[in-house]
Short mmCIF file of C-alpha atoms in Angstrom, two decimals:
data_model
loop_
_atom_site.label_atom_id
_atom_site.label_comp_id
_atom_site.label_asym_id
_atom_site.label_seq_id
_atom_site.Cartn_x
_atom_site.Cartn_y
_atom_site.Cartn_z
CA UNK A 1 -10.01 -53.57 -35.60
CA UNK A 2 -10.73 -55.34 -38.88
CA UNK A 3 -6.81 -55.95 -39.60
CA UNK A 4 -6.68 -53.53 -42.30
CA UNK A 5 -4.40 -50.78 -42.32
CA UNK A 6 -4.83 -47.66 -44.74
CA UNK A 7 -2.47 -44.40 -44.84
CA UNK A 8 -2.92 -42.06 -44.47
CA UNK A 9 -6.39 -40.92 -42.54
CA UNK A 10 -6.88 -37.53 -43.75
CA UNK A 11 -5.45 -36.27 -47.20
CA UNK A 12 -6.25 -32.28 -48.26
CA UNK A 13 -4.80 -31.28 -51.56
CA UNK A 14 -6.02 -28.88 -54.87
CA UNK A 15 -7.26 -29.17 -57.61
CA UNK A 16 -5.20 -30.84 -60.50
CA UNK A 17 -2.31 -32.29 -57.42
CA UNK A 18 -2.09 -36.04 -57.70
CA UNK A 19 -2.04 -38.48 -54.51
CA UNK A 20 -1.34 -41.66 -53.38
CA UNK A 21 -3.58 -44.18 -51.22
CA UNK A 22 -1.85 -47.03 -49.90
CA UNK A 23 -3.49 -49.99 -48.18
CA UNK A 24 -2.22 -53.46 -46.67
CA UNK A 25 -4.56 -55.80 -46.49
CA UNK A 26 -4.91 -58.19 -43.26
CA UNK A 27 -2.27 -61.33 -43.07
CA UNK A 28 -3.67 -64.08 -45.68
CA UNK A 29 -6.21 -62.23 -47.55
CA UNK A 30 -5.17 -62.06 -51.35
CA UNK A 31 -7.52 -60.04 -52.60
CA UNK A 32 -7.83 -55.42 -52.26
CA UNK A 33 -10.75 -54.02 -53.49
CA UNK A 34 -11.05 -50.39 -53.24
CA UNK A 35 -14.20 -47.87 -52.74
CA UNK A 36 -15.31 -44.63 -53.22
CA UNK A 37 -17.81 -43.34 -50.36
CA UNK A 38 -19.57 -39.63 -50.64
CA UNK A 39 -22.64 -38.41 -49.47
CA UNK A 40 -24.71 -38.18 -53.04
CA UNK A 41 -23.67 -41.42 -54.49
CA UNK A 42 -22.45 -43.49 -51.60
CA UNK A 43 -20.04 -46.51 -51.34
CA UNK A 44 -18.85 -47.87 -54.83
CA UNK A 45 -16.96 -50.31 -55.86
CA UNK A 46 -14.24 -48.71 -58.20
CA UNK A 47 -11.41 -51.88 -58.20
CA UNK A 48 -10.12 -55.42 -57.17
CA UNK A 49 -7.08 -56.89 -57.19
CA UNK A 50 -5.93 -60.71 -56.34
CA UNK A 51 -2.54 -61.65 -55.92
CA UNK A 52 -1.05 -59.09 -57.54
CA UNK A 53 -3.69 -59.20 -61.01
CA UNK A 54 -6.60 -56.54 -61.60
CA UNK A 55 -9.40 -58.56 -61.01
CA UNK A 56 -12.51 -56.74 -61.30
CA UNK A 57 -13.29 -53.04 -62.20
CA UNK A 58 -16.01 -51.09 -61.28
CA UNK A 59 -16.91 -46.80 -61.72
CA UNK A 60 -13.29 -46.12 -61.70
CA UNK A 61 -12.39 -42.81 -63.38
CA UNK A 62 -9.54 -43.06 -66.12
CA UNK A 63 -7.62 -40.48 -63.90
CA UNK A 64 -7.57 -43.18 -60.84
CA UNK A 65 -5.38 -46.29 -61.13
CA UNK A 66 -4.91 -48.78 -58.73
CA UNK A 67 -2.02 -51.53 -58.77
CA UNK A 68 -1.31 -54.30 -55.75
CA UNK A 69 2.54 -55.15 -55.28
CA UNK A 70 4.16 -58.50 -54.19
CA UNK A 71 3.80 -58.15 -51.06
CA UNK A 72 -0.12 -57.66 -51.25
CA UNK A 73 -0.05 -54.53 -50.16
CA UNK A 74 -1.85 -51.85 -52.71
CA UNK A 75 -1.74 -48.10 -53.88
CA UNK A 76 -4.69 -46.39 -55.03
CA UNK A 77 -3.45 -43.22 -57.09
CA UNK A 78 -5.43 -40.31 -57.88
CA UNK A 79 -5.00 -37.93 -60.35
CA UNK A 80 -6.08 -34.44 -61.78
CA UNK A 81 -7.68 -33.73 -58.83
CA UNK A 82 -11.53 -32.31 -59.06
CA UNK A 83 -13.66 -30.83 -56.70
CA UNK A 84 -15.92 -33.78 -57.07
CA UNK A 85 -12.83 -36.70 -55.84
CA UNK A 86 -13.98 -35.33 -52.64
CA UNK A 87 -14.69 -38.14 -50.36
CA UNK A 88 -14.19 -41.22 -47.68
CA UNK A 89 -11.83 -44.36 -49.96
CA UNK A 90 -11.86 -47.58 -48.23
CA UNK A 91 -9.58 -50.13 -48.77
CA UNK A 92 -10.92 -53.70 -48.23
CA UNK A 93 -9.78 -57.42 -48.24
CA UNK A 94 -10.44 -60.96 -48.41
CA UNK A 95 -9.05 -64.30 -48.44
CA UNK A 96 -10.31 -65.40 -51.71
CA UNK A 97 -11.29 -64.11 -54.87
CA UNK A 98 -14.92 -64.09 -55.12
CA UNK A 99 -16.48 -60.66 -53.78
CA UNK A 100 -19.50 -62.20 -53.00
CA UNK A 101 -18.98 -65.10 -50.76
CA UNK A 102 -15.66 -63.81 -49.29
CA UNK A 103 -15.82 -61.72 -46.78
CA UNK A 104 -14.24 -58.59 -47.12
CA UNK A 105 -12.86 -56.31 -44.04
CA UNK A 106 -13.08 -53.05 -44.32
CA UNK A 107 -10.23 -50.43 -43.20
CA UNK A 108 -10.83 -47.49 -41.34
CA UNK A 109 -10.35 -45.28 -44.63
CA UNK A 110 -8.67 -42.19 -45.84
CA UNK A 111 -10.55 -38.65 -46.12
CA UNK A 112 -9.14 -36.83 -48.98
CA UNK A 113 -10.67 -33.16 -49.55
CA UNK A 114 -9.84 -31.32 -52.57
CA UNK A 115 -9.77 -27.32 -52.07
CA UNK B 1 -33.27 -46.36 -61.64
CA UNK B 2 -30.32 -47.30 -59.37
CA UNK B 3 -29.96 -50.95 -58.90
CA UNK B 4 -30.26 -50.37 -55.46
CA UNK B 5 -32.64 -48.10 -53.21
CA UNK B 6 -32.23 -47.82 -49.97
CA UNK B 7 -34.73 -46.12 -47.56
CA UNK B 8 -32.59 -42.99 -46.94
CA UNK B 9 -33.64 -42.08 -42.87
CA UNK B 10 -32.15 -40.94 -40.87
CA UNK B 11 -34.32 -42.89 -38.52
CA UNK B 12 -34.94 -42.84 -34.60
CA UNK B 13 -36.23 -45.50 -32.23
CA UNK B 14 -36.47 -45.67 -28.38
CA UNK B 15 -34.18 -48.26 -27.05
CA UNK B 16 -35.76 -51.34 -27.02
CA UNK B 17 -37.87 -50.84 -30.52
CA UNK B 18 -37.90 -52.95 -33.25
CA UNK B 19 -36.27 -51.55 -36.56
CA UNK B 20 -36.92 -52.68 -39.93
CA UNK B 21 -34.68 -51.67 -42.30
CA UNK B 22 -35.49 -52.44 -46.22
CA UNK B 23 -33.95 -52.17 -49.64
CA UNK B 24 -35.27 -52.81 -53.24
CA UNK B 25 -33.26 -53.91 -56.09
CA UNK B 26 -33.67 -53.84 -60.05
CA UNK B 27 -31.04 -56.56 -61.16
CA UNK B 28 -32.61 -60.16 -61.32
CA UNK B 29 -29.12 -61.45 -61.65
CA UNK B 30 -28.14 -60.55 -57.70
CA UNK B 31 -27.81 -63.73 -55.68
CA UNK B 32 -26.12 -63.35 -52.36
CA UNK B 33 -27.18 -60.44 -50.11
CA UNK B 34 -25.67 -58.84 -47.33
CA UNK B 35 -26.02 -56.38 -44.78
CA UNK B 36 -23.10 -54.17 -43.30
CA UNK B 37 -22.76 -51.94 -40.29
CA UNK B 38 -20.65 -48.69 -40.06
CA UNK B 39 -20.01 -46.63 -37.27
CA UNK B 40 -19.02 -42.99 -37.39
CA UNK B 41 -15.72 -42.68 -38.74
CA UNK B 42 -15.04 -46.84 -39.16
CA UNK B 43 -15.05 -48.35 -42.72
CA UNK B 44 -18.14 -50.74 -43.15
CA UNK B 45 -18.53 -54.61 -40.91
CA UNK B 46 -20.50 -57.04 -42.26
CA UNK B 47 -22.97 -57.99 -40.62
CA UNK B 48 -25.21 -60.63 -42.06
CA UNK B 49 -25.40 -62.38 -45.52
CA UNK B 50 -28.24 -64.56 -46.97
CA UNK B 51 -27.92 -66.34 -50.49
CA UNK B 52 -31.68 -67.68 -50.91
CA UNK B 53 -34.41 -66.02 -50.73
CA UNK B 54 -36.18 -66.52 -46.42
CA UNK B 55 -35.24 -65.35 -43.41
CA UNK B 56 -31.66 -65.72 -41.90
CA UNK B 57 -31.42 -64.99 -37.42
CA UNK B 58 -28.16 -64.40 -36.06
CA UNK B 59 -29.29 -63.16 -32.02
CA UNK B 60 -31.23 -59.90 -32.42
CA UNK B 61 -30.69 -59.86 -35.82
CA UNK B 62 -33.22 -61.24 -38.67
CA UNK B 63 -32.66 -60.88 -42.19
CA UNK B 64 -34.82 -61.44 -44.68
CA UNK B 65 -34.85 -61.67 -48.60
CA UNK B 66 -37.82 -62.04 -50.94
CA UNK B 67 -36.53 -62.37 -54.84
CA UNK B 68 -39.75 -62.67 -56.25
CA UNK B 69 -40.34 -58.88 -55.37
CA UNK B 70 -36.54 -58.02 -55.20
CA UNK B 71 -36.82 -56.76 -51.34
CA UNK B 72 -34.67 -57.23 -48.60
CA UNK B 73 -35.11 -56.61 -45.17
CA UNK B 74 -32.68 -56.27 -41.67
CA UNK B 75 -34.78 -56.39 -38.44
CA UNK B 76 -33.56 -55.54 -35.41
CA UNK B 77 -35.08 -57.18 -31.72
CA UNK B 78 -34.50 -55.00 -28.68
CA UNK B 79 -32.56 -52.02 -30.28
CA UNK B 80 -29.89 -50.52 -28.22
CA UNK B 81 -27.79 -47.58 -27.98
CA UNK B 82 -25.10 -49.68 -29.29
CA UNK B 83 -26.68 -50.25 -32.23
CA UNK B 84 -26.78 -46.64 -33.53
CA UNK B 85 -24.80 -46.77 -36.66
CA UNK B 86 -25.39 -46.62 -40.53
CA UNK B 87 -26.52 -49.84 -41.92
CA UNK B 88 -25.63 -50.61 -45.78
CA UNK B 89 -27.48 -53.40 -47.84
CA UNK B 90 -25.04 -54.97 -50.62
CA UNK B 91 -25.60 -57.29 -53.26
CA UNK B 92 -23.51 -59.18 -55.88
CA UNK B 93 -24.51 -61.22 -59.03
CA UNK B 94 -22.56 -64.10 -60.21
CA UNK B 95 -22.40 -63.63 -63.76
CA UNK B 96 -19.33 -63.23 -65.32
CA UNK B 97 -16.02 -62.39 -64.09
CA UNK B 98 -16.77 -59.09 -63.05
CA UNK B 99 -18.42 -59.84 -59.48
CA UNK B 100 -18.40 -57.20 -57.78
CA UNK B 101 -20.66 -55.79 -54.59
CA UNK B 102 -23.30 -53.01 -55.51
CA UNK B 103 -24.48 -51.49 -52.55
CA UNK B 104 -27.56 -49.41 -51.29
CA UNK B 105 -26.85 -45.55 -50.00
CA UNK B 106 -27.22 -46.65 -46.10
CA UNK B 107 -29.75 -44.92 -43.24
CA UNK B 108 -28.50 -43.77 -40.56
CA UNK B 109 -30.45 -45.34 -36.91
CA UNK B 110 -30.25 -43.78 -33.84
CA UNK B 111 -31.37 -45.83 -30.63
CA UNK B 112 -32.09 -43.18 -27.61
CA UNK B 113 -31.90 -44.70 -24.47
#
């Protein structure tokens, strides 16, 4: 058990419906970064936050937007709904701010499928 | 050309093999290097990271990274059962603000015992 925690597990919606991912992040670590997993273009980096500030972006669509609150913990938000949002998104965090020598722990994910 | 090509498997060994698992990269600007482990239905563990270019051992596991020809390896001594998982290669470049961990597609290994 890596220590983070991400609600909920499995997520089935339509097309155009909006959702919410929410994430906390194990006891100390400042930093959420999210990710995007699917079988054609596997795990990406779409966003990191650090103590509360947007930190880093990465292939994040305009319809996604991500925000971390003050008590670390973070929503990923999803919107417009396509076929294609179809996939595994893991939450993960770290102590610091640096995604490369941090370490970041990965939570178990959620499985959204869009019908 | 993605900046990152894994060898996409899936790939089986007897138990007790020795796996090498490799990825390329494009981007001269990637310095630290890291392999991560995921099991069925668990996000992603790290599992070993190098910075320089040479060969890192940690038990059963060897990684290796050679910049000059952008190729980094994960060898694994006496495979088990336990090891049957999907292994990810990840990179990240220091340039900029914008660090941020590119990783390869993952292969799937299977150990049989």
């Amino acid at each position: 058990d890596s220590g983070v925690t991400q609600t909920p597990k499995h997520l089935i919606t339509a097309t155009g419906q909006r959702v919410t991912l929410r994430c906390s992040p194990r006891s100390g670590d400042l930093s959420v970064y999210w990710y995007q997993q699917s079988l054609d273009q596997g795990l990406q980096f779409l966003i990191q936050y650090y103590n509360g500030e947007e930190r880093a972006k990465g292939n994040i669509l305009e319809r996604f937007s991500a925000q971390q609150f003050p008590d670390l913990h973070s929503e990923l938000n999803l919107s417009s709904l396509e076929l294609g949002d179809s996939a595994l998104y893991f939450c993960a965090s770290s102590q610091g701010v640096s995604s490369d020598t941090d370490t970041q722990y990965f939570g178990p994910g959620t499985r959204l499928t869009v019908l | 050309q993605k900046e990152v090509e894994q060898d996409p498997g899936p790939l089986s060994v007897p138990e007790g093999a020795i796996v090498s698992l490799n990825c390329t990269y494009s981007n001269s600007a990637f310095q630290y290097f890291m392999w991560y482990r995921q099991y069925s239905r668990k996000g992603p563990e790290l599992l070993m990271y190098t910075y320089s270019s040479g060969n890192k051992e940690d038990g059963r596991f060897t990684a290796q990274v050679d910049k000059s020809s952008k190729y980094i390896s994960l060898f694994i001594r006496d495979s088990q059962p336990s090891d049957s998982a999907t292994y990810l290669c990840a990179m990240s470049d220091t340039t900029g603000a914008n660090s941020k961990l590119t990783f390869g597609k993952g292969i799937t290994l299977s150990v049989r015992p």
